[in-house]
Coordinates of C-alpha atoms in Angstrom, one line a residue:
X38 CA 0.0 0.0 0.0
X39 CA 1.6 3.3 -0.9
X40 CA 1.6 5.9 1.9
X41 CA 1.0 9.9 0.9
X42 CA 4.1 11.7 1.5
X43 CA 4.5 15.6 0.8
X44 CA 6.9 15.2 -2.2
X45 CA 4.4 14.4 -4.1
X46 CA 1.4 16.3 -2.9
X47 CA -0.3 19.3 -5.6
X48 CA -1.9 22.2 -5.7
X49 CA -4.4 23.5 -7.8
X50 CA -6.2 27.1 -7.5
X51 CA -8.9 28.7 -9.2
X52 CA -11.1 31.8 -8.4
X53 CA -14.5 31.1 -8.1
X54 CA -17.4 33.3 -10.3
X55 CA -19.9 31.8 -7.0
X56 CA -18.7 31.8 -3.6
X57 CA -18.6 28.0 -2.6
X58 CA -18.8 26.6 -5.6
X59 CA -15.3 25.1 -7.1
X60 CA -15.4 26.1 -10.9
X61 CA -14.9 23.1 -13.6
X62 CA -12.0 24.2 -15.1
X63 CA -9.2 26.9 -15.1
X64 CA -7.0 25.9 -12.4
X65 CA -3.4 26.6 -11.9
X66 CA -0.6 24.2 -10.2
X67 CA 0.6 26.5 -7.1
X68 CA 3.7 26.4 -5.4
X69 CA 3.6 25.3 -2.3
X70 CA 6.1 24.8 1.0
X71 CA 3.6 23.6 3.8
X72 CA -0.1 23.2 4.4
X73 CA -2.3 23.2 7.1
X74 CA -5.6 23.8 4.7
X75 CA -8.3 21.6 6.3
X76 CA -11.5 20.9 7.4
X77 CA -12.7 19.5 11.2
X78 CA -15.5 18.9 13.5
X79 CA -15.3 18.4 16.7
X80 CA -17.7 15.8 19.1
X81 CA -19.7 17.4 22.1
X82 CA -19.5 15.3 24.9
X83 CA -23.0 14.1 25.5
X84 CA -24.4 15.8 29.2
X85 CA -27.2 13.9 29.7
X86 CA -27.9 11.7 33.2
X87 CA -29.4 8.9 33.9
X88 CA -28.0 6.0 31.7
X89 CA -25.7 5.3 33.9
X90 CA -22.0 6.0 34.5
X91 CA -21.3 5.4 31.0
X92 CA -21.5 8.4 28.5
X93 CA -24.0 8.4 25.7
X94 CA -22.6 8.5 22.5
X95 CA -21.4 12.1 21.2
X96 CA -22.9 14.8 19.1
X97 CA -21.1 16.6 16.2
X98 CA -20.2 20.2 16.3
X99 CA -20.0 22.5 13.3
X100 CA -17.1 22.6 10.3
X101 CA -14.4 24.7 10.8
X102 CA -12.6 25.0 7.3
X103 CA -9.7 27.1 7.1
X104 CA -5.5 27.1 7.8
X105 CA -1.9 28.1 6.4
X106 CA -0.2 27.5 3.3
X107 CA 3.8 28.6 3.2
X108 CA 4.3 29.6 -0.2
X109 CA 7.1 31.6 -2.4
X110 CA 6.9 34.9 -2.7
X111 CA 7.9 34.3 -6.8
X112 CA 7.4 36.6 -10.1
X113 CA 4.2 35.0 -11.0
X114 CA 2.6 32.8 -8.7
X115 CA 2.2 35.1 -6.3
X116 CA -0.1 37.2 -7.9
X117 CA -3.0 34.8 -6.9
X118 CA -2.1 35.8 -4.0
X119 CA -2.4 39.1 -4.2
X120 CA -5.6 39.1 -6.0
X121 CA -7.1 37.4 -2.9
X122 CA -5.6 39.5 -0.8
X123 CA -6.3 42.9 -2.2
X124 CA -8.8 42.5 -5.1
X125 CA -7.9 42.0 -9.2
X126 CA -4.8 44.4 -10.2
X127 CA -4.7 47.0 -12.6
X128 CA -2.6 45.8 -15.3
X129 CA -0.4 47.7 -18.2
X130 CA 2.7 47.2 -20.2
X131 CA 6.5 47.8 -18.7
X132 CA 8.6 46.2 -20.3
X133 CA 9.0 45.8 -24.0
X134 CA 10.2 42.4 -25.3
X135 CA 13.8 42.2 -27.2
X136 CA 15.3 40.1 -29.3
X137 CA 18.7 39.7 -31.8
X138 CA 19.8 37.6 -34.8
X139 CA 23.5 37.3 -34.4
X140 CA 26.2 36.5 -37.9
X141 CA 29.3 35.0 -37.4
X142 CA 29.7 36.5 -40.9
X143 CA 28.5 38.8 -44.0
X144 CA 25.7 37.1 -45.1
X145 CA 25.6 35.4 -48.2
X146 CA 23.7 35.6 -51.3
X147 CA 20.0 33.7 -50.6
X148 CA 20.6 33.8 -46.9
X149 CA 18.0 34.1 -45.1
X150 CA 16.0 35.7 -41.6
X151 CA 12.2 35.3 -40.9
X152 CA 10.6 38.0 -39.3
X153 CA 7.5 37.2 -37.7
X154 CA 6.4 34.9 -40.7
X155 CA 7.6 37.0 -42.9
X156 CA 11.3 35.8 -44.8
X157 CA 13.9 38.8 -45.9
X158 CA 16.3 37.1 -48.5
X159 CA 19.9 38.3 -48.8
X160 CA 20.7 38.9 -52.3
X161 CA 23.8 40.6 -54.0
X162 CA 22.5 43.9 -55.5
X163 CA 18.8 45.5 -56.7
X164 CA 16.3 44.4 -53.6
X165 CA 13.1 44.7 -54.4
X166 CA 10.7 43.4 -51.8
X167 CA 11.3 41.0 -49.3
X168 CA 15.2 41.6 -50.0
X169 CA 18.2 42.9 -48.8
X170 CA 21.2 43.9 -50.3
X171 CA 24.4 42.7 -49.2
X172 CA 26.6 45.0 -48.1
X173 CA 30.6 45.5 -48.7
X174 CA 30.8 44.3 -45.1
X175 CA 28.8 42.9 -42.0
X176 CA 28.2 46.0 -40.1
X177 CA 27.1 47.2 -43.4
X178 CA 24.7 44.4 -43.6
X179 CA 23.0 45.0 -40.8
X180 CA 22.5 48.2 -41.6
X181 CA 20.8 47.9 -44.6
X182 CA 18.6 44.7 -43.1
X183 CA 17.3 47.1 -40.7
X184 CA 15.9 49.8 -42.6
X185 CA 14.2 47.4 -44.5
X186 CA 12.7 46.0 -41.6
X187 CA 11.9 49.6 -40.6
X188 CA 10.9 50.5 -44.1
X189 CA 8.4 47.2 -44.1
X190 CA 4.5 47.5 -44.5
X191 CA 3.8 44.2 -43.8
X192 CA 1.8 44.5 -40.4
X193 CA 3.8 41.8 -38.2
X194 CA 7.1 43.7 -39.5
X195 CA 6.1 46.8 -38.8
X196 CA 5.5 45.9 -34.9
X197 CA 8.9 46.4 -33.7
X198 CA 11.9 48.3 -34.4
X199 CA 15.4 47.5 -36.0
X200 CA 18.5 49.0 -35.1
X201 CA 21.6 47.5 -36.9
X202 CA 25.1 46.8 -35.2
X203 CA 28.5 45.5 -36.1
X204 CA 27.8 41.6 -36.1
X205 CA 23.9 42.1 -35.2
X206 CA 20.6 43.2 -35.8
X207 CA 18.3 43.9 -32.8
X208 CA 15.0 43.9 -32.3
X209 CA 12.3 45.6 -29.9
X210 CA 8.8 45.3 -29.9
X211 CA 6.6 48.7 -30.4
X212 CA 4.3 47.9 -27.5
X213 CA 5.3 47.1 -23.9
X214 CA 4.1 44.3 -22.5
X215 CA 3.8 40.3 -22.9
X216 CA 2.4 40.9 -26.5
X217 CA 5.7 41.3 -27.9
X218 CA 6.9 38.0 -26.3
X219 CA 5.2 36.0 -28.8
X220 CA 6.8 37.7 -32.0
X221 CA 8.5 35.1 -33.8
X222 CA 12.6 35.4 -35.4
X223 CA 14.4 32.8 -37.0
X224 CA 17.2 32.7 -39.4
X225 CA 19.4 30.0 -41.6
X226 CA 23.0 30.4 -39.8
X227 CA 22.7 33.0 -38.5
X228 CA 22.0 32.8 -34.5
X229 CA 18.5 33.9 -32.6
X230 CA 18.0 35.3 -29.3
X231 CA 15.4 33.0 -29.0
X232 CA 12.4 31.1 -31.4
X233 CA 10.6 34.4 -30.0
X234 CA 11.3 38.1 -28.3
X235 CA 11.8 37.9 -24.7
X236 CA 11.6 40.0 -21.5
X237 CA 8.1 41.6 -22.4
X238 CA 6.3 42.4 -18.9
X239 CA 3.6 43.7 -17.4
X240 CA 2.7 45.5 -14.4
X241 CA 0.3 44.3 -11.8
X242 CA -0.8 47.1 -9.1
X243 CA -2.6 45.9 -6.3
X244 CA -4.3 48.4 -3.6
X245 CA -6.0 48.4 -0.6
X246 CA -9.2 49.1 0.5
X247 CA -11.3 47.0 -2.0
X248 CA -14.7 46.3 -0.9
X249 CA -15.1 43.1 -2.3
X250 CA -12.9 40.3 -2.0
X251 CA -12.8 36.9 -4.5
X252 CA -13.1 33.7 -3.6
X253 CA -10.6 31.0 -4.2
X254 CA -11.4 26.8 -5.0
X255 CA -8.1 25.3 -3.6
X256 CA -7.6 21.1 -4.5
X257 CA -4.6 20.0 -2.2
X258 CA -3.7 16.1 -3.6
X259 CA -2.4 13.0 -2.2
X260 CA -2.0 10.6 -5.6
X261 CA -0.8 7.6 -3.2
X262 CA -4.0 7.2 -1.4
X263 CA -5.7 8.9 -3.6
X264 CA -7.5 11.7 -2.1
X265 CA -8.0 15.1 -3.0
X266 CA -9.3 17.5 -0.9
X267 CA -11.1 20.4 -2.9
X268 CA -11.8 23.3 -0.6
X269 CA -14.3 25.6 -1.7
X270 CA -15.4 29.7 -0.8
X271 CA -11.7 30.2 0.2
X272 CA -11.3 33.8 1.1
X273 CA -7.8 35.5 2.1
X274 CA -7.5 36.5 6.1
X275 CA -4.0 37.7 6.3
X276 CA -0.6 37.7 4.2
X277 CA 2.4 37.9 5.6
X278 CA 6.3 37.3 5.4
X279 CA 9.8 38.3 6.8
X280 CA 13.0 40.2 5.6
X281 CA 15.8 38.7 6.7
X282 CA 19.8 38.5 5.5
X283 CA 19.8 34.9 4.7
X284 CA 17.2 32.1 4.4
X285 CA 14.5 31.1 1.8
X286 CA 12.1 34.3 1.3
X287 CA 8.4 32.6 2.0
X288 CA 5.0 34.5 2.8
X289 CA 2.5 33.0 5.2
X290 CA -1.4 32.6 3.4
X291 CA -4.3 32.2 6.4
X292 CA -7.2 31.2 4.9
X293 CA -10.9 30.6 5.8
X294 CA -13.1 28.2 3.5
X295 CA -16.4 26.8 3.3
X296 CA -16.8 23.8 2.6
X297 CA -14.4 20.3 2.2
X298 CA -15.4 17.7 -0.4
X299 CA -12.9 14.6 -0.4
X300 CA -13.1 12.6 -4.0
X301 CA -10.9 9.2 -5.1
X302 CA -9.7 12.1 -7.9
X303 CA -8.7 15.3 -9.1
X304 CA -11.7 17.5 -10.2
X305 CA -9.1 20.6 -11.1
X306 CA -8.4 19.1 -15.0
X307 CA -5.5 19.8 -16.6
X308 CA -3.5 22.7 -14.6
X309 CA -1.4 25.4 -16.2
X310 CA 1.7 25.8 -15.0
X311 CA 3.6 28.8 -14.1
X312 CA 7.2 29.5 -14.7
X313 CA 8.7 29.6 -11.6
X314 CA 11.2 32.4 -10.6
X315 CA 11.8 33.2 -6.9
X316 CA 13.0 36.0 -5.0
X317 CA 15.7 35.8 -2.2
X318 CA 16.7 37.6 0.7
X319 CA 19.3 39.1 -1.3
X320 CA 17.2 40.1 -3.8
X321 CA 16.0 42.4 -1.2
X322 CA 16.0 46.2 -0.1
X323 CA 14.0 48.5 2.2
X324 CA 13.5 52.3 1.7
X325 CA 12.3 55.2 3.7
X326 CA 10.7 58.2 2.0
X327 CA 12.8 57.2 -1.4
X328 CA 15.9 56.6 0.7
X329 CA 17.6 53.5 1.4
X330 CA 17.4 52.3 5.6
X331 CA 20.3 51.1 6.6
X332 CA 21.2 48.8 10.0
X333 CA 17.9 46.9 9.3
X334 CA 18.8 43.3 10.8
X335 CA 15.0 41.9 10.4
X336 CA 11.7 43.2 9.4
X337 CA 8.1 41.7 9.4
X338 CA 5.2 42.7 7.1
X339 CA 1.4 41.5 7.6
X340 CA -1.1 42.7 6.1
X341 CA -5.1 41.4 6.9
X342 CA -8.8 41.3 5.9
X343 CA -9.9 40.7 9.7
X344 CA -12.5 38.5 8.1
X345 CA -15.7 37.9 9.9
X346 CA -17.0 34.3 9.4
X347 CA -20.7 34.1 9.1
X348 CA -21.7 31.3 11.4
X349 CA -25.7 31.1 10.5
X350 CA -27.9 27.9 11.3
X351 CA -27.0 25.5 8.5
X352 CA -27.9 21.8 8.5
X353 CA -24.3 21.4 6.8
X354 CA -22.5 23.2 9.4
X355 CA -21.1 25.1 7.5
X356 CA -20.3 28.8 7.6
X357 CA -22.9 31.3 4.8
X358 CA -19.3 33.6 3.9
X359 CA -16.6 35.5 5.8
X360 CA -16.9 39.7 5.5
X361 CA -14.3 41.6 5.7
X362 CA -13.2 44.0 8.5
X363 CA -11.3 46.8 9.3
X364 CA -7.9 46.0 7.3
X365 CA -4.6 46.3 9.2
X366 CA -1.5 46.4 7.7
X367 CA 1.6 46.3 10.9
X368 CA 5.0 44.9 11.1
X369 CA 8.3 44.9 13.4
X370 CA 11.6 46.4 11.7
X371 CA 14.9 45.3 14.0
X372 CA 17.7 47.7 13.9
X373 CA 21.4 48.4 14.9
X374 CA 21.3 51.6 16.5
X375 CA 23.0 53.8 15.0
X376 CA 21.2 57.1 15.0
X377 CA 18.0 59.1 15.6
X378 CA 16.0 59.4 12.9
X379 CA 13.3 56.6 13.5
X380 CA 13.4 57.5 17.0
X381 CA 12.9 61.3 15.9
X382 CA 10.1 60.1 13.4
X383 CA 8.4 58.3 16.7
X384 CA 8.8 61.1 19.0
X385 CA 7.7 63.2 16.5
X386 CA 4.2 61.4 15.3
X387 CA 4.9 61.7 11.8
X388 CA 4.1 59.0 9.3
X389 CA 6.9 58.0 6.7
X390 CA 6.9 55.6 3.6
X391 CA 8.1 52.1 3.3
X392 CA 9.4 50.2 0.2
X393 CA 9.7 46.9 0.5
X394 CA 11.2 45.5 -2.3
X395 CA 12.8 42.4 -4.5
X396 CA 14.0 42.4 -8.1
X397 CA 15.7 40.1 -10.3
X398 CA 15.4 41.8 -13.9
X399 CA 13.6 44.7 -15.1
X400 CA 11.0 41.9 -16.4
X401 CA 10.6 40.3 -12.7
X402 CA 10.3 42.2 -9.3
X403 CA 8.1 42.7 -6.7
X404 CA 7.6 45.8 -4.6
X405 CA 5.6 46.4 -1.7
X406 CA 4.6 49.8 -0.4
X407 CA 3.1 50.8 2.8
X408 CA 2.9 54.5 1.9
X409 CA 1.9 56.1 5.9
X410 CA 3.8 54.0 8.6
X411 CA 3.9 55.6 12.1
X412 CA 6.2 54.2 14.5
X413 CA 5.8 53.8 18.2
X414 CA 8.8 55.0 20.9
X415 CA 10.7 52.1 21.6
X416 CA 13.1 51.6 24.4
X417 CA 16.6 51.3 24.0
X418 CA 17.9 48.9 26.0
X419 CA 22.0 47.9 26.4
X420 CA 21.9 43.8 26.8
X421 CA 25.7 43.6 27.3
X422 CA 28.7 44.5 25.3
X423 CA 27.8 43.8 22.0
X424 CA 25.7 46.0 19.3
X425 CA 22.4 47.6 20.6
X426 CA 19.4 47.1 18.9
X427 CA 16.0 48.8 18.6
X428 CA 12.8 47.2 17.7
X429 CA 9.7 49.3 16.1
X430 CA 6.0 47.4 15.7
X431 CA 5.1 49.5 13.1
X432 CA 1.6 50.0 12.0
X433 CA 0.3 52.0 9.1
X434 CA -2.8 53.8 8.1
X435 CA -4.6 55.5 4.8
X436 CA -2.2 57.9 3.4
X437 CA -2.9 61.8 2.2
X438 CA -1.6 60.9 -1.3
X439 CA -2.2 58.2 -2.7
X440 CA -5.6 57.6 -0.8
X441 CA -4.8 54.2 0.5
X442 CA -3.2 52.1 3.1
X443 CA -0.5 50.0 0.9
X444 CA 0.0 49.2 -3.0
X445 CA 2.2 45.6 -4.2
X446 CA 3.0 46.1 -7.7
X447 CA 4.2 42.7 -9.4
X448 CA 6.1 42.9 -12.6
X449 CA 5.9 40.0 -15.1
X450 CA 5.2 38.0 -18.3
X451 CA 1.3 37.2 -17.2
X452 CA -0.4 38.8 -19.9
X453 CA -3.7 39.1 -16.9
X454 CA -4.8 37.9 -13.3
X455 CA -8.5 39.3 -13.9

């Protein structure tokens, strides 16, 4: 008999059009560390007298549904995330998608490079067309290949521009954004960057203070045994992770569902999978008011719906939905002491800005912004002969400008988490 083990347990997440009920298809394998995602119900000891020293058999309780998952804080599946956290993101283009076509020498006569579909043909002199002339040498080349590219009507041409260089011509798509990460190049000895442009991103800007929340259908499977354990009318409660030198960078999802339904197999389908890029701890830096803080030797970030489960009268048990509260957005930052200025900033009442941020490329980072945190007075205490530290449980509130508590902006090749 095979025994489950967590190697080879799965996620699969999908957000639901109607609270509690999973959807049928659409579902996307999640990265996951740890789980605690379940479903009990606990037995009321029976009080009843008379039968005898002997209890009477017990009575069930209602369904509690909810629990962790540890998951990367990544480029792209993190999002989901987000968008339970804080609502769908507003999306738009970044990063434009770029490409080359590399020659190890002047190009020969009937060479050729395909465009996006479209074939240019090397030939010696009079291009008409689809041609290029060769030039006297390779830098000149590339010249003339890309101002025919630039000269081009045909549309798929015509979406990026061509800049020619010494051994190369480059390419950049017209339109930022993942659009231009499906434009095709190819060539016949010459070397791509790639069957396609690469690098294209978006921007994903999530805010506070949504009014509405989506639910999440989360399928967490054991193949061994089998069973998977589709919990439905997930909703987000808090979010939250730690900066730290070393270590793997993970954030902490609390969860409250609805409902549990155990089947012999998967009802998530076929799962799309997401390219998986994580951030570290050394990807990492913190700012204040656009300034870098230095002497930070840990800091905490947590931000939460206060969700309030409604526990009606339901032959099932179950809970009708969890509303959301008064969100709370707090945190600890531990420093070496060595100056005033979050002391002063403490003393003094104000509120300042906090960047928390991770980037690996232009095309992959992940900032987090709490843009009014107040800090209380802390106390300053010498342990012994070593450095002296100071600890600040920050919390923040709605800001002036912008008119919210916190934004996360995720930068990446998903063309949409709506």
């Amino acid at each position: 008999m095979a025994r489950a083990t967590g190697a080879r347990a799965q996620m699969a997440l999908a957000f639901e059009s109607v609270y509690g009920t999973p959807p049928a298809s659409g579902y996307t394998k999640m990265p996951f560390a740890t789980a605690t995602l379940g479903s009990d119900q606990p037995l009321l000891n029976s009080e009843l007298l008379g039968y005898g020293r002997d209890p009477l058999a017990p009575v069930k309780d209602a369904v509690t549904a909810d629990g962790d998952v540890v998951v990367p804080i990544d480029a792209e599946a993190f999002g989901h995330w987000l968008k339970a956290a804080f609502g769908a993101p507003t999306t738009a283009g970044v990063v434009a998608a770029t490409g080359s076509i590399t020659f190890a020498a002047n190009p020969i006569v009937n060479e050729r490079v395909m465009i996006n579909g479209t074939t240019f043909t090397f030939v010696a002199s009079g291009a008409v067309g689809d041609e290029v002339n060769i030039g006297a040498t390779l830098a000149a080349s590339m010249t003339a290949l890309a101002a025919a590219l630039n000269a081009s009507v045909v549309s798929g041409v015509a979406l990026a521009t061509y800049t020619g260089t010494a051994t190369a011509l480059t390419i950049e798509h017209d339109t930022a954004g993942t659009a231009g990460n499906s434009f095709t190049l190819g060539a016949d000895t010459a070397t791509v960057s790639g069957a396609t442009l690469t690098g294209g991103a978006n921007s994903h800007t999530f805010t506070s203070g949504s009014w509405t929340l989506p639910s999440m259908s989360i399928e967490i499977g054991m193949p061994e045994v089998p069973r998977y354990a589709m919990y439905s009318g997930c909703v987000l409660d808090k979010i939250g992770w730690q900066l730290q030198r070393s270590g793997l960078l993970t954030a902490t999802v609390s969860l409250v569902a609805q409902d549990e339904t155990v089947a012999a197999s998967t009802a998530a389908g076929t799962l799309a999978e997401v390219a998986l890029q994580r951030f570290g701890h050394f990807n990492g830096a913190i700012t204040r008011n656009g300034a870098a803080l230095g002497n930070i030797v840990s800091a905490d970030v947590a931000y939460t719906n206060n969700l309030d489960r409604i526990e009606t009268i339901r032959s099932d048990g179950q809970i009708d939905g969890a509303d959301m509260g008064m969100a709370a957005l707090t945190g600890k930052i531990d420093v070496r002491f060595a100056d005033q200025t979050l002391v002063d900033q403490a003393i003094d009442g104000t509120a300042a800005e906090l960047v928390f941020a991770y980037s690996l490329s232009a095309s992959a980072s992940f900032t987090f912004t709490a843009h009014a945190v107040y800090l209380p007075r802390p106390r300053i205490a010498i342990a012994g002969p070593q450095g002296v530290q100071a600890s600040f449980d920050w919390q923040a509130a709605l800001a002036a400008s912008p008119a919210r508590m916190c934004t996360a902006v995720l930068v990446n090749s998903i063309a949409s988490y709506a």
